[in-house]
mmCIF file of C-alpha atoms in Angstrom:
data_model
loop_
_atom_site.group_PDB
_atom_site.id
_atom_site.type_symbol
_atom_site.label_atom_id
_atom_site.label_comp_id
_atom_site.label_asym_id
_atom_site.label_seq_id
_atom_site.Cartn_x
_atom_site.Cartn_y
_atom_site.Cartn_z
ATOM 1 C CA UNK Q 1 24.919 -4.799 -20.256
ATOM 2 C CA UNK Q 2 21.795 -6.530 -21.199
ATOM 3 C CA UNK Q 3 21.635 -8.470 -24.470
ATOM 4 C CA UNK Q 4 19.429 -6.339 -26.741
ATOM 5 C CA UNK Q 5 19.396 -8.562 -29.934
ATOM 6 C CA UNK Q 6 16.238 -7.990 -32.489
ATOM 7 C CA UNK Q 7 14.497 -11.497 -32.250
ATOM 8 C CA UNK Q 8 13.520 -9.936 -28.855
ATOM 9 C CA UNK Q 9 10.359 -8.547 -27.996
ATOM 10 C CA UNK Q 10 11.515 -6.417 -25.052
ATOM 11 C CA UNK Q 11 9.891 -4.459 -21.859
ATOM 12 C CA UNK Q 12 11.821 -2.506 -19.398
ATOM 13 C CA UNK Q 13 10.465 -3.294 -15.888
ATOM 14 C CA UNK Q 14 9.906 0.208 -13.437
ATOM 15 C CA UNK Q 15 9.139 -0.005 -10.182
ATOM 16 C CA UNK Q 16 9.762 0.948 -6.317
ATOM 17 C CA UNK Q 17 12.021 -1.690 -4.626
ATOM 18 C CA UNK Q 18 10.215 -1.307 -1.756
ATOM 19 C CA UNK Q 19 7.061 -1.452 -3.075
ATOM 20 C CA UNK Q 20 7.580 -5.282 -4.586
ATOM 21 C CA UNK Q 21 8.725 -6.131 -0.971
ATOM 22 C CA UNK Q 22 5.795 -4.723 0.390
ATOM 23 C CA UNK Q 23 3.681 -6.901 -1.984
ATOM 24 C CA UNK Q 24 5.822 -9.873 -1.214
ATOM 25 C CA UNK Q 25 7.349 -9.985 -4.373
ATOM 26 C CA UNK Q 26 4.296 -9.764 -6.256
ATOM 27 C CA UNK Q 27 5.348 -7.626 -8.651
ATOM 28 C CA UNK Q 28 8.353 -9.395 -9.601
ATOM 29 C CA UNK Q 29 5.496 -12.452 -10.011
ATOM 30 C CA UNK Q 30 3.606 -10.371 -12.028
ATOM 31 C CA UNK Q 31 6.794 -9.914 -14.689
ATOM 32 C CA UNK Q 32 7.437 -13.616 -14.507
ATOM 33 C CA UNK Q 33 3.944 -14.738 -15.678
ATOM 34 C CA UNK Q 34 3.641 -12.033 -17.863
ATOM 35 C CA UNK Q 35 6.609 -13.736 -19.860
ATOM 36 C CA UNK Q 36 4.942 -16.999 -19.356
ATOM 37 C CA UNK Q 37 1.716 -15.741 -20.969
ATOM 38 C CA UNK Q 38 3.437 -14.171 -23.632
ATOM 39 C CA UNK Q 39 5.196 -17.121 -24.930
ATOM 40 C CA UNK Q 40 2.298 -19.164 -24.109
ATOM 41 C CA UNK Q 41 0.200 -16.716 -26.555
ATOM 42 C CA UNK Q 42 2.721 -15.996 -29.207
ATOM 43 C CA UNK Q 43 5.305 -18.924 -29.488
ATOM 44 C CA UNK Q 44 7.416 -15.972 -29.297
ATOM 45 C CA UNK Q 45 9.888 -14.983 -26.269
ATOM 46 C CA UNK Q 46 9.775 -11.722 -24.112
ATOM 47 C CA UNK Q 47 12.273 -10.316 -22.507
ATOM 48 C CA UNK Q 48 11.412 -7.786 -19.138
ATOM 49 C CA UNK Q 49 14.613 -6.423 -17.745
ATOM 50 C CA UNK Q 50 14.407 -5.904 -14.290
ATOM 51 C CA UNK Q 51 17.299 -3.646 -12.731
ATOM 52 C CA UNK Q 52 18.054 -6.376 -10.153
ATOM 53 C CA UNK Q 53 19.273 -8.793 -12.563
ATOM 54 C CA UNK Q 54 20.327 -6.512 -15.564
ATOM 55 C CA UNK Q 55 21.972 -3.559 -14.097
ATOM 56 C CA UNK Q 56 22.432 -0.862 -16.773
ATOM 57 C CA UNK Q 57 19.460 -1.483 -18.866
ATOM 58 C CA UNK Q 58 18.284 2.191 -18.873
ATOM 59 C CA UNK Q 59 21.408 3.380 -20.934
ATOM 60 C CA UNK Q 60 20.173 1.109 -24.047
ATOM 61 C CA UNK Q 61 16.954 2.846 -24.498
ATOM 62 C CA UNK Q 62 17.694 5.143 -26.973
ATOM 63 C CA UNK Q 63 19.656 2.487 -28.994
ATOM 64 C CA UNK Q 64 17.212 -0.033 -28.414
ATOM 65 C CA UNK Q 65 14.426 2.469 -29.605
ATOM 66 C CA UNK Q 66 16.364 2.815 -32.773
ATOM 67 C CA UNK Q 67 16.583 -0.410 -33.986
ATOM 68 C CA UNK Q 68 13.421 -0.841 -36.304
ATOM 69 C CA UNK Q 69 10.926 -2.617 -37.506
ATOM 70 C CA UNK Q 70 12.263 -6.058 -36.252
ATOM 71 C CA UNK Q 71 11.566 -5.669 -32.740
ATOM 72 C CA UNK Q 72 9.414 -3.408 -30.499
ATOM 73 C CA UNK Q 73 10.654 -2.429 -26.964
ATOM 74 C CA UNK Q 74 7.754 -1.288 -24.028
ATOM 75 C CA UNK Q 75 8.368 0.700 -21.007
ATOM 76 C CA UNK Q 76 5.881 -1.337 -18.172
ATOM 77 C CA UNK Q 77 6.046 0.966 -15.080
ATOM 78 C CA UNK Q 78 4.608 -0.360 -11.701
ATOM 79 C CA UNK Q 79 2.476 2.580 -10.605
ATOM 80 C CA UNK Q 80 1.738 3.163 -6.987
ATOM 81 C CA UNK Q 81 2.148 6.457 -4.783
ATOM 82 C CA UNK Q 82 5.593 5.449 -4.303
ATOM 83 C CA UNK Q 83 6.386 5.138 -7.669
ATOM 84 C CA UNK Q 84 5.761 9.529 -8.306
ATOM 85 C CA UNK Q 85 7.734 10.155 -5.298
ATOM 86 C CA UNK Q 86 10.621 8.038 -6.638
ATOM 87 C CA UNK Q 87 13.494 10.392 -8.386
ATOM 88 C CA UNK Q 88 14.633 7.373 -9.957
ATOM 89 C CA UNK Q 89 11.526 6.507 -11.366
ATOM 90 C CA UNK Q 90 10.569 9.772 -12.354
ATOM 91 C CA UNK Q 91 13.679 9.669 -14.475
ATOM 92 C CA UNK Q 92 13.174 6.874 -15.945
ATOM 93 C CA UNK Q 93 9.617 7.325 -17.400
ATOM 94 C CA UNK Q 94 10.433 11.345 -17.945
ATOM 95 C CA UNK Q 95 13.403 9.952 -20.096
ATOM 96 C CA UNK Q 96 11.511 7.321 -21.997
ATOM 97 C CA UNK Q 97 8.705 9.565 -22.780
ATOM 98 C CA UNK Q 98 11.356 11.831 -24.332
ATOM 99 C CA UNK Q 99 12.649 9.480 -26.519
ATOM 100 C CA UNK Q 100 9.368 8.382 -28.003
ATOM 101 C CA UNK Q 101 8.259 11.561 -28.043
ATOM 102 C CA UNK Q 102 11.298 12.794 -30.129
ATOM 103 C CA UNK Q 103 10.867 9.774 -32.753
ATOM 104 C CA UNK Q 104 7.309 9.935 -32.977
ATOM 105 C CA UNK Q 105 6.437 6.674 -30.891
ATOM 106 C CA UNK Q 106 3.417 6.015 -29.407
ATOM 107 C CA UNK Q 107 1.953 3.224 -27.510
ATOM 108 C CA UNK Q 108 5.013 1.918 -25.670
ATOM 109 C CA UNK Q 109 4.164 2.648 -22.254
ATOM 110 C CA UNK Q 110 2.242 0.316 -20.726
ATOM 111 C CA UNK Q 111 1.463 1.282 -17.124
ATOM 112 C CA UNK Q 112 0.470 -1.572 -14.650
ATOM 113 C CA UNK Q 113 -1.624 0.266 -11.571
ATOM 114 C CA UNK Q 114 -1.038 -1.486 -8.469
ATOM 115 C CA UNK Q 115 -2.343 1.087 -6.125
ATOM 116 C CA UNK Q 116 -3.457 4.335 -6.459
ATOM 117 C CA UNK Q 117 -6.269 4.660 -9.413
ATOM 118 C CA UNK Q 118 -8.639 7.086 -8.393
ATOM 119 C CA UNK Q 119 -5.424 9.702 -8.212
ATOM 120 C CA UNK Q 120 -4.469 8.667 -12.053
ATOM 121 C CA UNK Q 121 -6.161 11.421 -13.319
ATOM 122 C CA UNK Q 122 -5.803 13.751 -16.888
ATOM 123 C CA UNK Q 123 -6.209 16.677 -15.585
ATOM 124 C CA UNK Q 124 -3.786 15.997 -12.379
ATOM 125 C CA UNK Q 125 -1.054 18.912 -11.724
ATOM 126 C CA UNK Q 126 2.234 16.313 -12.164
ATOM 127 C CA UNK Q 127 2.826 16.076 -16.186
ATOM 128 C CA UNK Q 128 4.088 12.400 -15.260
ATOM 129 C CA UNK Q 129 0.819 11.497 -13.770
ATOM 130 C CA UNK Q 130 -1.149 12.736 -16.431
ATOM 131 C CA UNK Q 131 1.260 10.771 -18.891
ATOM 132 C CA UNK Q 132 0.084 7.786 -16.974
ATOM 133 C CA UNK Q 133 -3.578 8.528 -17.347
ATOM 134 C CA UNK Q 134 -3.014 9.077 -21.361
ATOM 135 C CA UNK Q 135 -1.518 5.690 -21.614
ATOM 136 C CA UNK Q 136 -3.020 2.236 -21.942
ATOM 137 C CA UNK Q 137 -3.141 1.216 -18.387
ATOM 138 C CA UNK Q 138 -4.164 -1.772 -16.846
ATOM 139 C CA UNK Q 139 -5.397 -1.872 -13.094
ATOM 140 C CA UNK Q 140 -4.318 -4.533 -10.943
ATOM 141 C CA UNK Q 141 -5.176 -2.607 -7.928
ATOM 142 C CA UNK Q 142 -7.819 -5.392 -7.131
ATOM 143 C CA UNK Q 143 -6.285 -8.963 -8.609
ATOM 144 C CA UNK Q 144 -2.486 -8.316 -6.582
ATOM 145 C CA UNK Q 145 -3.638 -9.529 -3.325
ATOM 146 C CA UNK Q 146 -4.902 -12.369 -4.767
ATOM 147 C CA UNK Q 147 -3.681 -16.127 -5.153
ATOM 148 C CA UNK Q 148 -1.363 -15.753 -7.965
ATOM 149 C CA UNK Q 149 -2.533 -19.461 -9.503
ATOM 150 C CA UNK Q 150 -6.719 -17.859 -8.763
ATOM 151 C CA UNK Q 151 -8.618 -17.338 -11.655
ATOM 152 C CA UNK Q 152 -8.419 -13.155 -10.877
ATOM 153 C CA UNK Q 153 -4.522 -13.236 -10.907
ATOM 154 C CA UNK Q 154 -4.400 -15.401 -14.572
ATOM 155 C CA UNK Q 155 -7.277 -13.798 -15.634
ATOM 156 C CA UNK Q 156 -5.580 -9.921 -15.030
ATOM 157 C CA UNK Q 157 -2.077 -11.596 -16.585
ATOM 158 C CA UNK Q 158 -3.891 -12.484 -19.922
ATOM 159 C CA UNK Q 159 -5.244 -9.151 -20.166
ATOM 160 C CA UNK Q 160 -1.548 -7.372 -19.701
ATOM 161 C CA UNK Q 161 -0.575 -10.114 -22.517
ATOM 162 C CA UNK Q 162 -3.529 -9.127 -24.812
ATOM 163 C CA UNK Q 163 -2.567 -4.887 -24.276
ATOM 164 C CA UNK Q 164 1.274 -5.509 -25.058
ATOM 165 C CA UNK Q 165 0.114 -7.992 -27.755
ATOM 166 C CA UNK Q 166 -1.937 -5.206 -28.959
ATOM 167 C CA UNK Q 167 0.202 -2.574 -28.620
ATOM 168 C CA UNK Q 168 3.383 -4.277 -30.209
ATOM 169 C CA UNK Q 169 0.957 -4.557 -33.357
ATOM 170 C CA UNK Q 170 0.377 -0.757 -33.537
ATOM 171 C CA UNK Q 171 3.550 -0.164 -32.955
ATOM 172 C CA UNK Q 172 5.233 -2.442 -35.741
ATOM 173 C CA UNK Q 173 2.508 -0.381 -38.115
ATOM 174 C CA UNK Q 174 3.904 2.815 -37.088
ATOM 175 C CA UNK Q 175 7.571 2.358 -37.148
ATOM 176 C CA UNK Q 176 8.050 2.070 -41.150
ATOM 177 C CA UNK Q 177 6.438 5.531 -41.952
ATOM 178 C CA UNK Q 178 7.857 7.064 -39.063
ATOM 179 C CA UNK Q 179 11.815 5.773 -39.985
ATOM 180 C CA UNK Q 180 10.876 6.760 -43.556
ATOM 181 C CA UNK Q 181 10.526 10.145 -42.130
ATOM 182 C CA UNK Q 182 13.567 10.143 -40.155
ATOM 183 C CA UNK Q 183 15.391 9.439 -43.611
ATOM 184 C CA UNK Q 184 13.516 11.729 -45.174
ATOM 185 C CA UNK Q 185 13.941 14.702 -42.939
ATOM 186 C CA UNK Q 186 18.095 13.762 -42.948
ATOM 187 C CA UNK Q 187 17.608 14.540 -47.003
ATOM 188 C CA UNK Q 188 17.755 10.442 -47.642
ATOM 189 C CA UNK Q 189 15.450 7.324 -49.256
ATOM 190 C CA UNK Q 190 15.230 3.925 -47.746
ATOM 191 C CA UNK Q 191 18.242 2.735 -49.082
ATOM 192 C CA UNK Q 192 20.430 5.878 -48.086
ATOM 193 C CA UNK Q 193 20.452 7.670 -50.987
ATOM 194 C CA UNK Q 194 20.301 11.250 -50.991
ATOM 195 C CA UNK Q 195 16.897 12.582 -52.576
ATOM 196 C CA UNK Q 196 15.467 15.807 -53.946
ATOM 197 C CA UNK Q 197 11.910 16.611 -52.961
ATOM 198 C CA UNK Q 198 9.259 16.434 -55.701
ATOM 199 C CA UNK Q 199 7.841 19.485 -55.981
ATOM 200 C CA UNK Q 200 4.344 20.001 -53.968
ATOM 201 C CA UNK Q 201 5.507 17.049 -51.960
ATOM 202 C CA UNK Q 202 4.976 17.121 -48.515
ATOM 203 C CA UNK Q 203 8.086 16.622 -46.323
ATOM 204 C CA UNK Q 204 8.662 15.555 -42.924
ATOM 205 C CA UNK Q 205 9.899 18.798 -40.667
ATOM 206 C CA UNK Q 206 13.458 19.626 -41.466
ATOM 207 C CA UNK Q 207 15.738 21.363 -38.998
ATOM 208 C CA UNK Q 208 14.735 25.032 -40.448
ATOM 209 C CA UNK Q 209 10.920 23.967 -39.574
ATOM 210 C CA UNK Q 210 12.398 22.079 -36.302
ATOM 211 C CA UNK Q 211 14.778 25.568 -35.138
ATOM 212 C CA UNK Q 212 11.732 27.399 -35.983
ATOM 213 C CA UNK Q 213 9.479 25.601 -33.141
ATOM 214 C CA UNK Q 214 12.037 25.692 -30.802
ATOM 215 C CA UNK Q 215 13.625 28.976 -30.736
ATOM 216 C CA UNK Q 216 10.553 30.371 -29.735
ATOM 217 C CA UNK Q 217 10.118 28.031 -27.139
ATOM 218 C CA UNK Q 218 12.909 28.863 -25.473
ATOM 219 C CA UNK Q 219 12.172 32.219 -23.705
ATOM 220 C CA UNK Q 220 9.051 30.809 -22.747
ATOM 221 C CA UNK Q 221 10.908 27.550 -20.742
ATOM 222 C CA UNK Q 222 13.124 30.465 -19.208
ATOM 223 C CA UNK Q 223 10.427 32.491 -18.093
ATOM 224 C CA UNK Q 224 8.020 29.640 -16.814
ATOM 225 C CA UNK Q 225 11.162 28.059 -14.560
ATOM 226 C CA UNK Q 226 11.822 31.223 -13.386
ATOM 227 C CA UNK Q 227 8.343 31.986 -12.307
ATOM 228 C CA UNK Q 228 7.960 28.622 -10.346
ATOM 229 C CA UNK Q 229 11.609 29.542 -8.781
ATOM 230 C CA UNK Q 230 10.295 32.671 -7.448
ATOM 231 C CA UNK Q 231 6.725 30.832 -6.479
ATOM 232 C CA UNK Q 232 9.110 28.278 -4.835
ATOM 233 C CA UNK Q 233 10.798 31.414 -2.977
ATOM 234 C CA UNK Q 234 7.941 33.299 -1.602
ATOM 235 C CA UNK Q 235 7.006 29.974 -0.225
ATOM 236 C CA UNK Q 236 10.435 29.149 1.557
ATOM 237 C CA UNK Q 237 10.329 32.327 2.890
ATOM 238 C CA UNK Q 238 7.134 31.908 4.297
ATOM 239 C CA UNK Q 239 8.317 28.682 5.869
ATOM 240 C CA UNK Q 240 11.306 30.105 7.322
ATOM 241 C CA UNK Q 241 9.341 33.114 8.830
ATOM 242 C CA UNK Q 242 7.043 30.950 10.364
ATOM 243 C CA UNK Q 243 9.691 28.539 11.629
ATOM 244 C CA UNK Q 244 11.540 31.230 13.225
ATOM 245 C CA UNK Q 245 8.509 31.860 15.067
ATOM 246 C CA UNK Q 246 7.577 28.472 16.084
ATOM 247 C CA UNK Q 247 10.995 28.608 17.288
ATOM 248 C CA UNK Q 248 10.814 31.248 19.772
ATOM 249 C CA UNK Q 249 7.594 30.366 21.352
ATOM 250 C CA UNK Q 250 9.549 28.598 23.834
ATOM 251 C CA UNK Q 251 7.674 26.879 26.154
ATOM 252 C CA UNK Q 252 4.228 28.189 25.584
ATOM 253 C CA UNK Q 253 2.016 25.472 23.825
ATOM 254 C CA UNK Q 254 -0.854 27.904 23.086
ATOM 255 C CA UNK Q 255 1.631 30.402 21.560
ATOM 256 C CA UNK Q 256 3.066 27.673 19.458
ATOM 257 C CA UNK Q 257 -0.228 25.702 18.641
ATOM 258 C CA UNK Q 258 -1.586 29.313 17.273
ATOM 259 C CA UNK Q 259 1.930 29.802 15.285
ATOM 260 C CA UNK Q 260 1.370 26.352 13.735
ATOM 261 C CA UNK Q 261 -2.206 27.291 12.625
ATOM 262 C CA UNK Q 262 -1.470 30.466 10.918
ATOM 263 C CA UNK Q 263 1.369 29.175 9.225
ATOM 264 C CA UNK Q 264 -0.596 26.491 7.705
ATOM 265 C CA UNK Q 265 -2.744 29.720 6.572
ATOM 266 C CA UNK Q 266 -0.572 31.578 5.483
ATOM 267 C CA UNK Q 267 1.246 28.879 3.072
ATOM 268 C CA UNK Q 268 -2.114 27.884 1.855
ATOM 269 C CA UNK Q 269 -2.495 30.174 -1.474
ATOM 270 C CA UNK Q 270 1.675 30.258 -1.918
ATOM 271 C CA UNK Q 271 1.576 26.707 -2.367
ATOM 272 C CA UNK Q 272 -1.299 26.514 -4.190
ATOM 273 C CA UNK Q 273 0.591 29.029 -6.777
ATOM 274 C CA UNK Q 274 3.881 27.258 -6.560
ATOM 275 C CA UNK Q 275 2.011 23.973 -7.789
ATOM 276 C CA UNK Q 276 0.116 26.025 -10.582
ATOM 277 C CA UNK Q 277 3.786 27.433 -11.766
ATOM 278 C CA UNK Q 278 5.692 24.049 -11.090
ATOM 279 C CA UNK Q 279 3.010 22.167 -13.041
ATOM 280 C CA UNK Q 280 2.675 24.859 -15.691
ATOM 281 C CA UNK Q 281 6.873 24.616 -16.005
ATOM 282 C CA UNK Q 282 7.323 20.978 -16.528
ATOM 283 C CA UNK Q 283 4.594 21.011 -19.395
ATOM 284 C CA UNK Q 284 6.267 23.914 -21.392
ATOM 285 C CA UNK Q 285 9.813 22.023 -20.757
ATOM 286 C CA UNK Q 286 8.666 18.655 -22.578
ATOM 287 C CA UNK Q 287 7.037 20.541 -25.433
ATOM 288 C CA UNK Q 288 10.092 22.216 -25.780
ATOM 289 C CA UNK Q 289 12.689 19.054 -25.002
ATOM 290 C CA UNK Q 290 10.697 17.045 -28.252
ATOM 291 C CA UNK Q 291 11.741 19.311 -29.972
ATOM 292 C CA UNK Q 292 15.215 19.595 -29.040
ATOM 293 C CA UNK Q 293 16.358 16.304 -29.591
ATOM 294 C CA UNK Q 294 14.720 15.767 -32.927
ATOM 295 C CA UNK Q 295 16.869 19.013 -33.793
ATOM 296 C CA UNK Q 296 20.079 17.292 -32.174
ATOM 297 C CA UNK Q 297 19.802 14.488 -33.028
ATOM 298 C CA UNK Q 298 19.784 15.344 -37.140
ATOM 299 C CA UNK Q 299 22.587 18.091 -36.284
ATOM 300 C CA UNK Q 300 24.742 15.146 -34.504
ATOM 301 C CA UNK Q 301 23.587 13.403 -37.852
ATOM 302 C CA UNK Q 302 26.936 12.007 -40.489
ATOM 303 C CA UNK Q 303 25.922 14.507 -42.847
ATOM 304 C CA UNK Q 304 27.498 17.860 -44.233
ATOM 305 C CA UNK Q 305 29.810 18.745 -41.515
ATOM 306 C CA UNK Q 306 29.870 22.114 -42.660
ATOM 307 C CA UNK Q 307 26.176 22.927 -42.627
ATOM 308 C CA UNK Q 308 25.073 21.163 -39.278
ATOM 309 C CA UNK Q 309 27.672 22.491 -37.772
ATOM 310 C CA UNK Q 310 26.501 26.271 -38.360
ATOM 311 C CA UNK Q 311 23.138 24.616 -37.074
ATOM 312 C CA UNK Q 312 24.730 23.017 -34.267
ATOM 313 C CA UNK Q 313 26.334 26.416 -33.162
ATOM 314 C CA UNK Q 314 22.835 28.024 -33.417
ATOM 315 C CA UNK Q 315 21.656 25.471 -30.982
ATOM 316 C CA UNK Q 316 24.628 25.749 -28.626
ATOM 317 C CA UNK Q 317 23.473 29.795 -28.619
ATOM 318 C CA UNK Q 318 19.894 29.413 -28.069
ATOM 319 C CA UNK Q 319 20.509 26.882 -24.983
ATOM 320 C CA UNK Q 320 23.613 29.038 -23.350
ATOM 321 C CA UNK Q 321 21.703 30.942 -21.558
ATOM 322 C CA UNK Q 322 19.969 27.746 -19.565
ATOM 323 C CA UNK Q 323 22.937 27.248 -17.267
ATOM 324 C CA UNK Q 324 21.740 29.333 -14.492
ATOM 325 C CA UNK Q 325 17.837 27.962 -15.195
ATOM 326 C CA UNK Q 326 19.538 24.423 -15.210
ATOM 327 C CA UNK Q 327 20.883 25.022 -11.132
ATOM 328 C CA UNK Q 328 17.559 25.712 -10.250
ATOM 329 C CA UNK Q 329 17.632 21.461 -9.425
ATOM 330 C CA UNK Q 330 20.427 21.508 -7.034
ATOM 331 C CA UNK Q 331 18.806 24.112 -5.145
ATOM 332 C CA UNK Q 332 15.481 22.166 -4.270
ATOM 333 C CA UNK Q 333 16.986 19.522 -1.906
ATOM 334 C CA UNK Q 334 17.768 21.701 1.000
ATOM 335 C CA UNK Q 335 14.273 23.115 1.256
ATOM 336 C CA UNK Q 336 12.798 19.798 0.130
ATOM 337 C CA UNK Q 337 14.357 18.460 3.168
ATOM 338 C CA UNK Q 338 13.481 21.718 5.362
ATOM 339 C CA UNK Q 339 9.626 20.987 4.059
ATOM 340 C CA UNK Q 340 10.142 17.713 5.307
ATOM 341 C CA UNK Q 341 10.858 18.006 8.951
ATOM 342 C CA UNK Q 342 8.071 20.663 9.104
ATOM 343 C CA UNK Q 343 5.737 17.807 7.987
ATOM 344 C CA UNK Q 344 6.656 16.122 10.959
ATOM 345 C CA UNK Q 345 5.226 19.066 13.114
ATOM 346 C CA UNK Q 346 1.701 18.830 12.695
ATOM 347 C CA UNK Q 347 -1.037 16.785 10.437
ATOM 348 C CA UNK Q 348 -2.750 20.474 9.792
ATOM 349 C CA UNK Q 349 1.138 21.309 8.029
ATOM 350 C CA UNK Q 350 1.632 17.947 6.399
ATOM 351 C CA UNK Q 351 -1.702 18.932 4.715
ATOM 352 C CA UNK Q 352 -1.177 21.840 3.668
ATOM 353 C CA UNK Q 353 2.174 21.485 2.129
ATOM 354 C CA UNK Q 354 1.547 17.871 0.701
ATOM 355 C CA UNK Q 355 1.336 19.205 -3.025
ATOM 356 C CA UNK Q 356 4.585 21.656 -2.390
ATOM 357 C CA UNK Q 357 6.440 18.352 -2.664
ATOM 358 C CA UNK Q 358 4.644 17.273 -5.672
ATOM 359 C CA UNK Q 359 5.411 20.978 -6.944
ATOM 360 C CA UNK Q 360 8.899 20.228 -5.919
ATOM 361 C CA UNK Q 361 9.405 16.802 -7.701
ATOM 362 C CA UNK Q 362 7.716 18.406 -11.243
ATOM 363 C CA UNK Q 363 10.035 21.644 -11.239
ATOM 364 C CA UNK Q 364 12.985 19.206 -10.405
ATOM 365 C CA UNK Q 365 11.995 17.095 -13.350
ATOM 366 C CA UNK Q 366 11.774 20.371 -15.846
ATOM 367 C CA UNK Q 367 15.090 21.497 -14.258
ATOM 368 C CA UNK Q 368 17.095 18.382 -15.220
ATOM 369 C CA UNK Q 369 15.578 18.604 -18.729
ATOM 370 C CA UNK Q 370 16.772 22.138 -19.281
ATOM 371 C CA UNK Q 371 19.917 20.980 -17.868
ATOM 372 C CA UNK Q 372 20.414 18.270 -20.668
ATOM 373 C CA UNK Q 373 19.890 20.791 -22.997
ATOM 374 C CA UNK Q 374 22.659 23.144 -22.102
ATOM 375 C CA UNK Q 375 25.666 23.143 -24.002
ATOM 376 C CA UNK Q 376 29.074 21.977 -22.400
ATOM 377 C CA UNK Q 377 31.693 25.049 -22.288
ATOM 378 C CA UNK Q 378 34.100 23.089 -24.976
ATOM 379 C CA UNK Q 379 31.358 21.979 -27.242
ATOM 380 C CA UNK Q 380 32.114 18.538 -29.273
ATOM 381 C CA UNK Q 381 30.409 16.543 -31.258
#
């Protein structure tokens, strides 16, 4: 495991393997001077974990995140096409945009664009592309080709540096009123003793105020999964329809030429409304999912065992029912991979069912989350 200790500024590196070898290691250069420029800045040392030299970092996030004041840890994804077809990334920055979004963090993504601006867009159909857009990016879209000792290539590093400089600042002013409000809402001061609430005081949500957003949030994750799934559905259906009759053309390249056509018809409007539903799905799961783990995380909090544990069993009740919603993920990969080799049929196809696989990746992403939530069948601490 990495070395997390608080004199560290940290960043956690995300990026496509493939991509940095398609770059020729540029953006493994790009971490390496951005330490350099750091230091060179600050005085101070940075630390950028980098999965091919600290294996394991992702499981430290949540610890990391907890630690305070002292130290201030970024998430620096390396966006490119690749990077929103990637399951592993998507995890990653799905998970770490959790996190701060159930502690009230902001500011600690930091995306570097290496290719692929003009589809960074806030109004774009994946929730983790338009989490992208929302953050502080910096484009290097135009300075990575470059000589990495030119005057673009330093000139784009110091501007990285300044943004993380920046955005370490903000952060460090955020973090004491928002642990002060962690305390609070557990029912303790900064030192960790219990208080009583002045009256007229306003307080931090509690887990009554917490249950109260989420419960209702609940039927509405259910019935927005379960309208892409069907969406999703019509779709396959469609494809296997139209595959069966591709099939059976035989030898007749007219015949199977006009089966290819209408099929790319036909899925047109099913796709768009599986992208809609997908899209619409993954935005009402990370509402929901901030705030789920601000509610367990105070239930899982030492406190009265007694009380938080007639909260945790109204938890465990609300999310029961998610099991079946929370399969929905290990269904995807056969058709994913039946969309796939149908791409390979014709460009007019590959077109047309382009943003199914984007739909694909965002209602995977929303199942996984509902799947978190779900409680196991013997329920621990």
């Amino acid at each position: 495991m990495p070395d997390l200790s608080e004199e560290w500024t940290s960043g956690f590196w995300s990026y496509v393997r493939k991509d940095d070898a398609s770059t020729k290691g540029k953006l493994s250069e790009i971490r390496e001077d951005l330490i350099g420029m750091y230091a060179l800045e600050t005085g101070d040392q940075l630390k950028i974990f980098q999965d091919t030299d600290t294996i394991g970092w992702g499981e430290n996030w949540e610890g990391a995140l907890g630690y305070g004041i002292r130290r201030t840890v970024f998430f620096i994804p390396l966006i490119t096409p690749n990077y929103f077809k990637s399951d592993a990334c998507r995890d990653e920055l799905l998970s770490f945009y959790q996190l701060c979004q159930s502690r009230g963090l902001k500011g600690l993504i930091l995306p570097i664009i290496i290719t692929g601006r003009n589809k960074i867009q806030v109004d774009h159909e994946d929730e983790l592309v338009r989490i992208i857009a929302k953050a502080n990016y910096e484009s290097f879209e135009d300075i990575w080709p470059s000589s990495r000792d030119g005057e673009a290539w330093i000139s784009g590093i110091r501007r990285l540096t300044g943004k993380l400089i920046d955005a370490e600042r903000r952060v460090e002013e955020q973090l004491p009123a928002i642990l002060q409000n962690e305390l609070r809402a557990s029912g303790y001061d900064p030192s960790g003793s219990p208080v009583v609430p002045l009256s007229g005081e306003m307080e931090s949500p509690g887990l009554i105020e917490i249950a109260e957003e989420f419960e209702p949030l609940v039927p509405l994750v259910q019935a927005a999964v379960e309208r892409a799934v069907a969406d999703f559905m019509s779709l396959s259906a469609l494809l296997a329809e139209y595959g069966d009759r591709a099939k059976s053309s035989g030898d007749n390249p007219t015949l199977y030429k006009a089966t290819i056509l209408n099929m790319a018809r036909a899925i047109e409007e099913p796709t768009v409304d599986f992208v809609s539903s997908a899209s619409e799905a993954q935005r009402i799961v990370l509402e929901a999912d901030s705030f789920y783990k601000r509610y367990k995380t105070i239930v899982n909090s030492e406190q009265d065992e007694r009380i938080m544990a007639q909260f945790r069993a109204q938890l465990n009740a609300e999310t029961g029912n998610l099991r079946e919603v929370a399969a929905v993920a290990d269904q995807l990969d056969d058709v994913a991979t039946l969309i796939a080799s149908v791409e390979n049929i014709s460009t007019v196809l590959r077109r047309s069912l382009r943003p199914a696989n984007r739909g694909i990746k965002m209602l995977s992403d929303a199942a996984r989350t509902v799947a978190s939530w779900a409680p196991d069948d013997d329920v621990t601490r």
